[in-house]
Every structure is written in structure tokens, then in C-alpha cells.
Amino acid sequence: FPIGKEKSILNSPEFPILEKQNWLIHLHYIRKDFEACKAVIKEQLQETQGLCEYAIYVQALILRLEGNIQESLGLFQMCAVLSPQCADNLKQVARSLFLLGKHKAAIEVYNEAAKLNQKDWEICHNLGVCYIYLKQFDKAQDQLLNALHLNRHDLTYIMLGKIFLLKGDLDKAIEIYKKAVEFSPENTELLTTLGLLYLQLGIYQKAFEHLGNTLTYDPTNHKAILAAGSMMQTHGDFDVALTKYKVAACGVTESPPLWNNIAMCFFGKKKYVAAISCLKRANYLAPLEWKILYNLGLVHLTMQQYASAFHFLSAAINFQPKMGELYMLLAVALTNLEDTENAKRAYEEAVRLDKCNPLVNLNYAVLLYNQGEKRGALAQYQEMEKKVNLLKYSSSLEFDPEMVEVAQKLGAALQVGEALVWTKPVKDPKSKHQTASTSKAACFQQPLGSNQALGQAMSSAATYGKLPSGAGGTSQLTKPPSLPLEPEPTMEAQPTEASAQTREK
């Protein structure tokens, strides 16, 4: 070369290598040393005039972890502009849109990403989750089934099962979760969910089996412990249930359902002061939970503390104004507080709201009979007979002996005979003013000890995968992956209730 030309080549400026510090950015990121990572990113972007895609990508991830989702969205969009054929960039854009609650926009971006990679199970899964939030369950189901066809994952099974739960199809949900357990037999979340579904359907043997398997793999799983304890509590085994709850309390000391269930175990053992103490703690932790307020009212009624019972039952009605049994218990409290007129109003509302429970009509009939209103008492007694006959033919339940006895006494007092066929014979022909308790019926509000609502809207939080280990040097590193969208948090076991056992004077 001529001397001048050689000199010009030797003195020519060096072009920056865009990826030369990617290894260091990656190293700081996987160590979660975000401050050092951001410093290296800033230096890298200055050297490359903002054209280093990997640095922008990691900076966007950090911003999203810090809660700056809108800023992260802008950076991911820059990455998509720099590499328009990269599906990972589009998936991250869609994820940020999802976190901002823009589900329709997220679906559009996921569909664009699917054009670049048609065999990505994660895109199908995330589309299904977005459709769930839009309540388009059929489209969500199709996308999740496509995801399972491409690659089977626990989280996809969980979300598919959740769709059937939201539709109210428990049988299909159980079928999905059974397949999920066959695929992943050691997944405690799946085992617990399946056990809770069986518990909701009253299939206690299978429920206990799956919950037992959960505790085999994870002895401290508080959801399984709480559900198993509730099942024992339902069958009157209060001491064993309390032993289970003691184990759960070591892990979740601030769980309102746990303290509520402990309280109702004490209630079953007739340790009413301990029950109130535990219920007060549950109420402190969850002041808006109507079942806890219901139980407080019930225990105070049992202890004949009618003013306190009225206070808690009134609060429960504010949160659950469509439940007839609450108005019935409130009427019992008002009757014992000698406020007959308001007690009648409460009974009228209870009768209007509750179309299945004969106990409501029976208690109202007792009050009317005590007030000398025999015609009104007879009308309520006849309504009770209709409900009893309906329950006899629609279910195989056995009525509580106390309810049978009071109803037959009242029938004799009203001179309507004892033609109503009960499961228990009359023990005493004398008529006194007692209310009764009834067995659990499917159409009643589920009694507080049965825990029937445990499996509703259950879901699982996504498990984040580890980032790739990466390698040093100036080569382009694998980007931290996009992740499956997370469903809503799992619901804890519902508070249990106790059957309404009250007395009128």
C-alpha cells in the first residue's frame, strides 16, 4: 500500500462492538445486583449510541421488576423495532401490556408473535390467560388445549381447570386436574386442588386421599392441612382437627380461616370463651369476612349474650344481605331482647329470602304462637311442611331430632295433628317455645362446619424459571426468557361455619 493509504487505515476510528459487555450485564442480572447492572447498561448504551438490544432488554426487565411497567413497555418496544423478527421481544411487549391490564392489546401482540413462532406453547398459554380475563372462555379453552398439545405444563392444566371452575362445571374440572396429577404426581398444588374439589362434592374418601398425598410430599402445606382438618371437624373429630390446625398455625399464624376453624372446634367442644377469643382474632385479621361475624353471633347466642349476638349478626347482614338464615338468627336475638316487632320483621325477611330451609318457618311459627297469633303460626307451619316434604323426596337427609320434636309439639298445639312423617318419633307431647336446628341440606347455605366452598375459583401462582447461566465473551447471550402469565392468587380455605343451634324463650 502507499504510505499515506496505510497510515489512513491504521488511524481509522474503531467501530464499537455492540455486545462486548453483554456477559457482564447478564452476570449482574442473574446475581440480582441490579444497581451494578444498570451502571454497566448505561455505559454500554453510551458507547453504542443506544443500539445495544440486549442492554435495553435487560434494562426493561429490571424496570418491570421494580414496578415501572409503563417504562419497561417502551423499552421492549424499542427492542422489537431493533429486531422485528424476534418473537421474544414481542412476548415481552405483550406481557407488559397484560400487566397494565390491556388484555386486548396483549392478545394482538401475542398473535403477531405467534406468526413468527407457531410452535411456542407459551404464546398459546398466555393467549388463553388473556382470554380468561376477558371472560371469553371458549377461546381461552382452545388456546390452552393448543398449548397442551405443543407441550404439557402444570400451569396450563391449572388454568384450563380454572376455566371449568368459572363455568361451574366441576366434573370437567376434576377430569382436567386428574390428567394433570397423572402427568405431575408430585405437584402439591394440583393434588391440593383436586382434593378440595372432591371435598366440595362431598366425596370425602378421594378428597382425603389426595390431601394426604399432598402432606406426604409437603407436610407443612397449610392449605392441605386446613382442608384435612376441616374434614375431620365436619365429622365431629375436633381433637384431631385441632392437632392439624396446630401444625398449620406454625406456618401461617395470621390466617383468618385457620383461627375461625380453630374457634369452631372449641365451639364443638363447648369451650365457648376460647371460641370467642379465636373468633375475635380472626375478625381482627379479616374484619369484612361475613362468616366470621356469623360465627361470633352464633356463639354469643349460645351463651345467651343477645346484645352482642345482635351486634355481630347485624354486621354480617351488611356484608351478606341475601342470606335468610342470618335474618332468622337476628330475629332470635331480637326475640330474647323483647323486641317482638323487629323480630317479626326479621323473620319476614328471612322467609322471603330462604326458600329451602324449614327451620326459618318453624322458628317464625313458634314466635307467632307465643304471641297468640295462631292463624299466622299455622300458615308458617304449613309452609314448613311443604319444605320438609320437598326435602324428603329430593334428598336422603335426616332431620335433626330437636327440630322434629319441636315441630310435632307445635303441630299438636295448633291442632293440625302429627301427620307429617319425620325420621324420629315424638319423645314428649308437651309444647314449649323452642327453636330447632336442622341437618345440612344441599339447598341451604352450607353450614359453617362443612367447608363446601373450598374449591371455588382455585388457581395457582406461576413458578418462575431460572435464567440461563450464559457465557462470557462478547457473543450475544440468550435473553432471559418470557414467562407464562400468572393466574390470580390461590384462595385460602374458606372459613367454616357451625350449624345454627339456638333457643327462644
Coordinates of C-alpha atoms in Angstrom, one line a residue:
F1 CA 0.0 0.0 0.0
P2 CA 1.2 3.6 -0.4
I3 CA 2.5 5.1 2.8
G4 CA -0.4 7.6 3.1
K5 CA -3.1 5.0 2.5
E6 CA -1.5 2.6 5.1
K7 CA -1.4 5.5 7.6
S8 CA -5.1 6.3 7.0
I9 CA -6.1 2.7 7.6
L10 CA -4.1 2.4 10.8
N11 CA -5.6 5.7 12.1
S12 CA -9.2 4.9 11.2
P13 CA -11.6 5.1 14.1
E14 CA -12.7 1.8 15.7
F15 CA -16.4 0.9 15.5
P16 CA -17.9 -0.1 18.9
I17 CA -18.7 -3.7 19.4
L18 CA -22.3 -3.7 20.5
E19 CA -22.2 -6.9 22.6
K20 CA -18.8 -6.6 24.2
Q21 CA -20.2 -6.2 27.8
N22 CA -23.3 -8.3 27.5
W23 CA -21.7 -11.0 29.5
L24 CA -21.2 -8.6 32.4
I25 CA -24.8 -7.3 32.2
H26 CA -26.0 -10.9 32.2
L27 CA -23.8 -11.8 35.2
H28 CA -25.1 -8.9 37.3
Y29 CA -28.7 -9.6 36.4
I30 CA -28.7 -13.2 37.4
R31 CA -27.0 -12.3 40.6
K32 CA -29.8 -9.7 41.1
D33 CA -27.2 -7.0 41.6
F34 CA -29.4 -4.5 39.7
E35 CA -27.6 -1.3 40.6
A36 CA -24.3 -2.6 39.2
C37 CA -26.2 -4.0 36.2
K38 CA -27.8 -0.6 35.5
A39 CA -24.4 1.1 35.7
V40 CA -22.9 -1.3 33.0
I41 CA -26.1 -0.9 30.9
K42 CA -25.7 2.9 31.0
E43 CA -22.1 2.7 29.9
Q44 CA -22.9 0.2 27.2
L45 CA -25.7 2.3 25.7
Q46 CA -23.5 5.4 25.7
E47 CA -20.8 3.6 23.8
T48 CA -23.2 2.1 21.3
Q49 CA -25.4 5.2 21.0
G50 CA -28.4 3.3 22.3
L51 CA -28.3 0.5 19.8
C52 CA -27.4 -2.5 22.1
E53 CA -30.6 -4.5 22.1
Y54 CA -29.5 -6.8 24.9
A55 CA -28.8 -3.9 27.2
I56 CA -32.1 -2.3 26.5
Y57 CA -33.9 -5.7 27.0
V58 CA -32.3 -6.3 30.4
Q59 CA -32.9 -2.7 31.5
A60 CA -36.6 -3.2 30.6
L61 CA -36.7 -6.4 32.7
I62 CA -35.2 -4.6 35.7
L63 CA -37.7 -1.7 35.4
R64 CA -40.6 -4.1 35.3
L65 CA -39.3 -5.9 38.4
E66 CA -39.2 -2.5 40.1
G67 CA -42.8 -1.8 39.2
N68 CA -42.1 0.7 36.3
I69 CA -44.2 -1.3 33.9
Q70 CA -45.0 1.6 31.5
E71 CA -41.3 2.5 31.1
S72 CA -40.4 -1.2 30.6
L73 CA -43.1 -1.4 27.8
G74 CA -41.4 1.5 25.9
L75 CA -38.0 -0.2 26.1
F76 CA -39.4 -3.6 25.0
Q77 CA -41.0 -1.8 22.0
M78 CA -37.6 -0.4 21.2
C79 CA -36.2 -3.9 21.2
A80 CA -39.0 -5.0 18.9
V81 CA -38.0 -2.2 16.5
L82 CA -34.3 -3.2 16.6
S83 CA -35.1 -6.9 16.0
P84 CA -38.6 -7.1 14.4
Q85 CA -38.2 -10.9 13.7
C86 CA -37.5 -11.8 17.3
A87 CA -40.6 -13.4 18.9
D88 CA -39.2 -12.9 22.5
N89 CA -39.3 -9.2 22.2
L90 CA -43.0 -9.3 21.1
K91 CA -43.8 -11.6 24.0
Q92 CA -42.2 -9.2 26.5
V93 CA -44.2 -6.3 25.0
A94 CA -47.4 -8.4 25.3
R95 CA -46.5 -9.3 28.9
S96 CA -46.1 -5.7 29.9
L97 CA -49.4 -4.8 28.2
F98 CA -51.0 -7.7 30.2
L99 CA -49.6 -6.4 33.5
L100 CA -51.1 -2.9 32.6
G101 CA -54.5 -4.6 32.2
K102 CA -54.6 -4.0 28.4
H103 CA -55.6 -7.6 27.6
K104 CA -57.0 -6.9 24.1
A105 CA -53.7 -5.2 23.1
A106 CA -51.7 -8.0 24.6
I107 CA -53.7 -10.5 22.5
E108 CA -52.9 -8.6 19.4
V109 CA -49.2 -8.6 20.1
Y110 CA -49.2 -12.3 21.1
N111 CA -50.9 -13.1 17.8
E112 CA -48.1 -11.2 16.0
A113 CA -45.5 -13.2 18.0
A114 CA -47.3 -16.5 17.0
K115 CA -46.8 -15.7 13.3
L116 CA -43.0 -15.7 14.0
N117 CA -43.1 -18.9 16.1
Q118 CA -46.2 -21.1 15.6
K119 CA -44.9 -23.9 17.9
D120 CA -44.4 -21.9 21.1
W121 CA -46.6 -23.3 23.8
E122 CA -46.1 -20.2 26.0
I123 CA -47.7 -18.0 23.4
C124 CA -50.8 -20.2 23.3
H125 CA -50.9 -20.4 27.1
N126 CA -50.6 -16.7 27.6
L127 CA -53.3 -16.1 24.9
G128 CA -55.6 -18.4 27.0
V129 CA -54.9 -16.4 30.1
C130 CA -55.7 -13.1 28.4
Y131 CA -59.0 -14.6 27.1
I132 CA -59.9 -15.7 30.6
Y133 CA -59.6 -12.1 31.9
L134 CA -61.8 -11.0 29.0
K135 CA -64.3 -13.8 30.0
Q136 CA -64.1 -15.4 26.6
F137 CA -63.8 -18.9 28.0
D138 CA -64.3 -20.8 24.7
K139 CA -61.4 -19.1 23.0
A140 CA -59.3 -19.4 26.2
Q141 CA -60.1 -23.2 26.3
D142 CA -59.0 -23.6 22.7
Q143 CA -55.7 -21.8 23.2
L144 CA -54.9 -23.7 26.4
L145 CA -55.6 -27.0 24.7
N146 CA -53.3 -26.0 21.9
A147 CA -50.6 -25.2 24.5
L148 CA -51.0 -28.7 26.0
H149 CA -50.8 -30.2 22.5
L150 CA -47.5 -28.5 21.9
N151 CA -46.0 -29.0 25.4
R152 CA -47.6 -30.3 28.6
H153 CA -47.1 -28.0 31.6
D154 CA -48.6 -28.0 35.1
L155 CA -49.6 -24.3 34.9
T156 CA -51.6 -24.8 31.7
Y157 CA -53.6 -27.7 33.3
I158 CA -54.3 -25.4 36.3
M159 CA -55.6 -22.6 34.1
L160 CA -57.7 -25.0 32.0
G161 CA -59.2 -26.4 35.2
K162 CA -59.9 -22.9 36.3
I163 CA -62.0 -22.2 33.2
F164 CA -64.3 -25.1 34.0
L165 CA -64.5 -23.9 37.6
L166 CA -65.5 -20.5 36.4
K167 CA -68.1 -22.1 34.2
G168 CA -69.4 -24.1 37.2
D169 CA -68.5 -27.5 35.6
L170 CA -66.9 -29.3 38.5
D171 CA -66.9 -32.7 36.7
K172 CA -64.8 -31.4 33.8
A173 CA -62.5 -29.5 36.2
I174 CA -61.9 -32.7 38.1
E175 CA -61.2 -34.6 34.9
I176 CA -58.6 -32.0 33.9
Y177 CA -56.9 -32.0 37.3
K178 CA -56.8 -35.8 37.3
K179 CA -54.9 -35.7 34.0
A180 CA -52.6 -33.1 35.5
V181 CA -51.9 -35.3 38.5
E182 CA -51.1 -38.2 36.2
F183 CA -48.7 -36.0 34.4
S184 CA -47.2 -34.5 37.5
P185 CA -48.0 -36.7 40.5
E186 CA -45.7 -34.8 43.0
N187 CA -47.2 -31.3 42.3
T188 CA -48.7 -30.4 45.7
E189 CA -50.7 -27.5 44.2
L190 CA -52.5 -29.9 41.8
L191 CA -53.1 -32.5 44.5
T192 CA -54.5 -30.0 46.9
T193 CA -56.8 -28.5 44.3
L194 CA -58.1 -31.9 43.3
G195 CA -58.6 -32.8 46.9
L196 CA -60.6 -29.6 47.5
L197 CA -62.8 -30.3 44.5
Y198 CA -63.6 -33.7 45.8
L199 CA -64.3 -32.2 49.2
Q200 CA -66.7 -29.7 47.7
L201 CA -68.6 -32.5 46.1
G202 CA -68.7 -34.5 49.4
I203 CA -66.5 -37.3 48.1
Y204 CA -64.5 -37.4 51.3
Q205 CA -62.5 -40.6 50.7
K206 CA -60.9 -39.3 47.5
A207 CA -60.5 -35.9 49.0
F208 CA -58.7 -37.3 52.0
E209 CA -56.5 -39.4 49.7
H210 CA -55.3 -36.5 47.6
L211 CA -54.9 -34.2 50.5
G212 CA -52.9 -37.0 52.3
N213 CA -50.6 -37.3 49.2
T214 CA -50.0 -33.5 49.4
L215 CA -49.0 -33.8 53.0
T216 CA -46.7 -36.7 52.1
Y217 CA -44.7 -34.5 49.7
D218 CA -45.1 -31.3 51.8
P219 CA -46.0 -31.9 55.4
T220 CA -46.3 -28.1 56.1
N221 CA -48.7 -27.3 53.2
H222 CA -51.1 -25.2 55.1
K223 CA -53.9 -25.4 52.5
A224 CA -54.0 -29.2 52.7
I225 CA -53.7 -29.2 56.5
L226 CA -56.6 -26.7 56.8
A227 CA -58.8 -28.7 54.4
A228 CA -58.0 -32.0 56.1
G229 CA -58.7 -30.5 59.5
S230 CA -61.9 -29.1 58.2
M231 CA -63.0 -32.6 57.0
M232 CA -62.3 -34.0 60.4
Q233 CA -64.1 -31.1 62.1
T234 CA -67.1 -31.8 59.9
H235 CA -67.3 -35.4 61.2
G236 CA -67.0 -34.2 64.8
D237 CA -63.4 -35.2 65.4
F238 CA -62.5 -31.9 67.0
D239 CA -59.3 -33.0 68.8
V240 CA -57.7 -34.4 65.7
A241 CA -58.7 -31.4 63.7
L242 CA -57.1 -29.1 66.4
T243 CA -53.9 -31.1 66.2
K244 CA -53.8 -30.5 62.4
Y245 CA -54.5 -26.8 62.8
K246 CA -51.7 -26.5 65.3
V247 CA -49.3 -27.7 62.6
A248 CA -50.7 -25.2 60.1
A249 CA -50.5 -22.3 62.7
C250 CA -46.7 -22.7 62.8
G251 CA -46.6 -21.7 59.1
V252 CA -49.5 -19.3 58.7
T253 CA -50.1 -17.6 62.1
E254 CA -52.1 -14.8 60.5
S255 CA -54.7 -16.8 58.6
P256 CA -58.3 -15.8 59.3
P257 CA -59.8 -19.1 58.1
L258 CA -57.4 -21.0 60.3
W259 CA -58.4 -19.1 63.5
N260 CA -62.1 -19.3 62.5
N261 CA -61.9 -23.1 62.2
I262 CA -60.0 -23.4 65.5
A263 CA -62.7 -21.4 67.1
M264 CA -65.5 -23.6 65.8
C265 CA -63.6 -26.7 67.1
F266 CA -63.7 -25.1 70.5
F267 CA -67.4 -24.4 69.9
G268 CA -68.0 -28.0 69.1
K269 CA -66.2 -28.9 72.4
K270 CA -68.5 -26.4 74.2
K271 CA -65.5 -24.2 75.1
Y272 CA -67.3 -21.0 74.3
V273 CA -64.9 -18.5 75.8
A274 CA -62.0 -20.0 73.8
A275 CA -64.1 -20.0 70.7
I276 CA -64.9 -16.3 71.1
S277 CA -61.3 -15.5 71.7
C278 CA -60.2 -17.2 68.5
L279 CA -63.1 -15.7 66.5
K280 CA -62.1 -12.2 67.7
R281 CA -58.6 -12.8 66.4
A282 CA -60.0 -14.0 63.1
N283 CA -62.3 -10.9 62.9
Y284 CA -59.3 -8.7 63.6
L285 CA -57.4 -10.2 60.7
A286 CA -60.4 -10.2 58.3
P287 CA -63.0 -7.6 59.5
L288 CA -65.0 -7.9 56.3
E289 CA -65.5 -11.7 56.4
W290 CA -69.2 -12.3 57.0
K291 CA -68.8 -15.9 58.0
I292 CA -66.6 -15.0 61.0
L293 CA -69.2 -12.4 62.0
Y294 CA -71.9 -15.0 61.6
N295 CA -70.0 -17.4 63.9
L296 CA -69.5 -14.7 66.5
G297 CA -73.2 -14.0 66.5
L298 CA -73.9 -17.8 66.8
V299 CA -71.6 -18.3 69.8
H300 CA -72.9 -15.3 71.6
L301 CA -76.5 -16.6 71.1
T302 CA -75.4 -19.9 72.5
M303 CA -74.0 -18.1 75.6
Q304 CA -77.3 -16.1 75.8
Q305 CA -75.4 -12.8 75.2
Y306 CA -78.1 -11.5 73.0
A307 CA -77.0 -7.9 72.6
S308 CA -73.5 -9.0 71.4
A309 CA -75.2 -11.5 69.1
F310 CA -77.3 -8.8 67.6
H311 CA -74.2 -6.6 67.0
F312 CA -72.3 -9.3 65.1
L313 CA -75.3 -10.7 63.2
S314 CA -76.2 -7.1 62.0
A315 CA -72.7 -6.6 60.8
A316 CA -72.8 -10.0 58.9
I317 CA -76.1 -8.9 57.3
N318 CA -74.4 -5.8 56.0
F319 CA -71.9 -8.0 54.1
Q320 CA -74.4 -10.8 53.2
P321 CA -77.8 -9.2 52.8
K322 CA -79.3 -12.1 50.8
M323 CA -78.9 -14.9 53.3
G324 CA -82.2 -15.8 55.1
E325 CA -80.6 -17.7 57.9
L326 CA -78.8 -14.6 59.1
Y327 CA -82.2 -12.8 59.5
M328 CA -83.6 -15.8 61.3
L329 CA -80.7 -15.7 63.9
L330 CA -81.1 -11.9 64.2
A331 CA -84.8 -12.5 64.9
V332 CA -83.9 -15.0 67.7
A333 CA -81.7 -12.4 69.3
L334 CA -84.4 -9.7 69.0
T335 CA -87.0 -12.0 70.5
N336 CA -84.8 -12.6 73.5
L337 CA -84.2 -8.8 73.7
E338 CA -88.0 -8.5 73.9
D339 CA -88.2 -6.5 70.6
T340 CA -91.0 -8.6 69.1
E341 CA -92.0 -6.2 66.3
N342 CA -88.5 -6.1 64.9
A343 CA -88.1 -9.8 65.4
K344 CA -91.2 -10.3 63.2
R345 CA -89.8 -8.0 60.5
A346 CA -86.5 -10.0 60.6
Y347 CA -88.5 -13.3 60.2
E348 CA -90.5 -11.9 57.3
E349 CA -87.3 -11.0 55.5
A350 CA -85.8 -14.5 56.3
V351 CA -88.9 -16.2 54.9
R352 CA -88.8 -14.1 51.8
L353 CA -85.1 -14.9 51.1
D354 CA -84.9 -18.5 52.1
K355 CA -87.0 -20.9 50.0
C356 CA -85.5 -24.2 51.2
N357 CA -84.8 -24.2 55.0
P358 CA -87.9 -25.3 57.0
L359 CA -86.2 -24.1 60.2
V360 CA -86.9 -20.5 59.3
N361 CA -90.7 -21.1 59.1
L362 CA -90.6 -23.2 62.2
N363 CA -88.9 -20.6 64.3
Y364 CA -91.3 -17.9 63.0
A365 CA -94.3 -20.1 63.8
V366 CA -93.0 -20.6 67.3
L367 CA -92.8 -16.8 67.8
L368 CA -96.2 -16.2 66.4
Y369 CA -97.8 -18.9 68.5
N370 CA -96.1 -17.4 71.6
Q371 CA -97.7 -14.0 70.7
G372 CA -101.1 -15.6 70.3
E373 CA -101.3 -15.3 66.5
K374 CA -102.4 -18.8 65.8
R375 CA -103.5 -18.2 62.3
G376 CA -100.1 -16.8 61.3
A377 CA -98.4 -19.6 63.1
L378 CA -100.5 -22.1 61.2
A379 CA -99.6 -20.5 57.9
Q380 CA -95.9 -20.7 58.7
Y381 CA -96.3 -24.3 59.9
Q382 CA -97.8 -25.3 56.6
E383 CA -95.0 -23.6 54.7
M384 CA -92.6 -25.6 56.8
E385 CA -94.4 -28.8 55.9
K386 CA -94.1 -28.1 52.2
K387 CA -90.4 -27.6 52.5
V388 CA -90.0 -30.7 54.6
N389 CA -91.8 -32.8 52.0
L390 CA -89.8 -31.3 49.2
L391 CA -86.5 -32.1 51.0
K392 CA -87.7 -35.7 51.9
Y393 CA -88.2 -36.5 48.2
S394 CA -85.3 -34.6 46.8
S395 CA -82.6 -35.8 49.2
S396 CA -81.8 -38.5 51.7
L397 CA -81.0 -36.3 54.7
E398 CA -82.2 -37.0 58.2
F399 CA -83.7 -34.1 60.1
D400 CA -82.3 -33.1 63.4
P401 CA -84.2 -34.8 66.3
E402 CA -84.7 -31.4 68.1
M403 CA -86.3 -29.9 65.0
V404 CA -88.6 -33.0 64.7
E405 CA -89.6 -32.7 68.4
V406 CA -90.4 -29.0 68.3
A407 CA -92.3 -29.3 65.1
Q408 CA -94.5 -32.1 66.4
K409 CA -95.2 -30.2 69.6
L410 CA -96.2 -27.1 67.7
G411 CA -98.4 -29.2 65.4
A412 CA -100.2 -30.7 68.3
A413 CA -100.6 -27.3 69.9
L414 CA -102.0 -25.9 66.7
Q415 CA -104.3 -28.9 66.5
V416 CA -103.2 -29.9 63.0
G417 CA -102.3 -33.4 64.1
E418 CA -99.0 -35.2 63.7
A419 CA -99.5 -36.4 60.1
L420 CA -96.1 -35.1 58.9
V421 CA -93.8 -38.1 58.6
W422 CA -90.4 -37.5 60.3
T423 CA -87.4 -39.6 60.7
K424 CA -87.6 -39.5 64.5
P425 CA -90.6 -40.2 66.8
V426 CA -92.1 -37.8 69.3
K427 CA -90.5 -38.0 72.7
D428 CA -92.5 -35.6 74.7
P429 CA -96.1 -34.4 73.9
K430 CA -95.7 -31.1 75.8
S431 CA -95.4 -28.0 73.8
K432 CA -92.8 -25.4 74.8
H433 CA -91.2 -22.4 73.0
Q434 CA -88.0 -23.8 71.4
T435 CA -86.4 -23.2 68.1
A436 CA -84.7 -26.1 66.4
S437 CA -81.6 -27.0 64.4
T438 CA -81.8 -28.8 61.1
S439 CA -79.4 -31.2 59.3
K440 CA -77.3 -29.9 56.4
A441 CA -79.2 -29.8 53.1
A442 CA -77.8 -29.1 49.7
C443 CA -80.1 -26.1 49.1
F444 CA -79.3 -24.4 52.4
Q445 CA -76.4 -22.1 52.9
Q446 CA -73.7 -24.6 53.7
P447 CA -73.3 -25.0 57.4
L448 CA -70.2 -23.4 58.8
G449 CA -68.5 -26.8 59.6
S450 CA -68.7 -28.3 56.2
N451 CA -66.2 -26.2 54.3
Q452 CA -68.1 -26.8 51.0
A453 CA -66.8 -23.7 49.3
L454 CA -63.2 -24.6 49.3
G455 CA -62.7 -25.5 45.7
Q456 CA -64.2 -22.4 44.1
A457 CA -62.1 -20.2 41.7
M458 CA -58.9 -22.0 42.7
S459 CA -55.8 -21.3 40.8
S460 CA -52.1 -21.3 41.2
A461 CA -49.3 -18.8 41.0
A462 CA -46.8 -19.3 38.2
T463 CA -43.4 -20.7 39.1
Y464 CA -40.7 -18.6 37.6
G465 CA -38.0 -20.5 35.7
K466 CA -34.3 -19.8 36.3
L467 CA -32.4 -17.6 33.9
P468 CA -29.9 -19.3 31.7
S469 CA -26.4 -19.4 33.1
G470 CA -24.9 -17.7 30.0
A471 CA -21.2 -17.5 28.9
G472 CA -18.6 -14.8 28.9
G473 CA -17.1 -13.0 26.0
T474 CA -18.6 -10.6 23.5
S475 CA -21.0 -13.0 21.9
Q476 CA -24.8 -12.4 22.1
L477 CA -26.2 -14.1 25.2
T478 CA -29.6 -15.9 25.3
K479 CA -32.1 -13.4 26.6
P480 CA -33.9 -14.0 29.9
P481 CA -37.0 -15.8 28.8
S482 CA -40.5 -14.6 28.6
L483 CA -42.6 -16.4 31.2
P484 CA -46.1 -17.9 31.3
L485 CA -48.6 -15.4 32.5
E486 CA -49.7 -15.9 36.1
P487 CA -53.2 -16.6 37.2
E488 CA -54.8 -15.0 40.2
P489 CA -53.5 -16.0 43.6
T490 CA -54.9 -19.1 45.2
M491 CA -57.8 -18.7 47.5
E492 CA -57.2 -19.9 51.0
A493 CA -59.5 -22.4 52.6
Q494 CA -62.9 -20.8 53.4
P495 CA -63.9 -20.2 57.0
T496 CA -66.1 -23.0 58.2
E497 CA -69.4 -22.4 60.0
A498 CA -71.3 -24.2 62.6
S499 CA -74.9 -25.3 62.4
A500 CA -77.5 -22.9 63.8
Q501 CA -78.4 -24.2 67.3
T502 CA -80.5 -21.5 69.0
R503 CA -83.1 -21.2 71.7
E504 CA -86.1 -18.8 72.1
K505 CA -87.7 -18.1 75.4

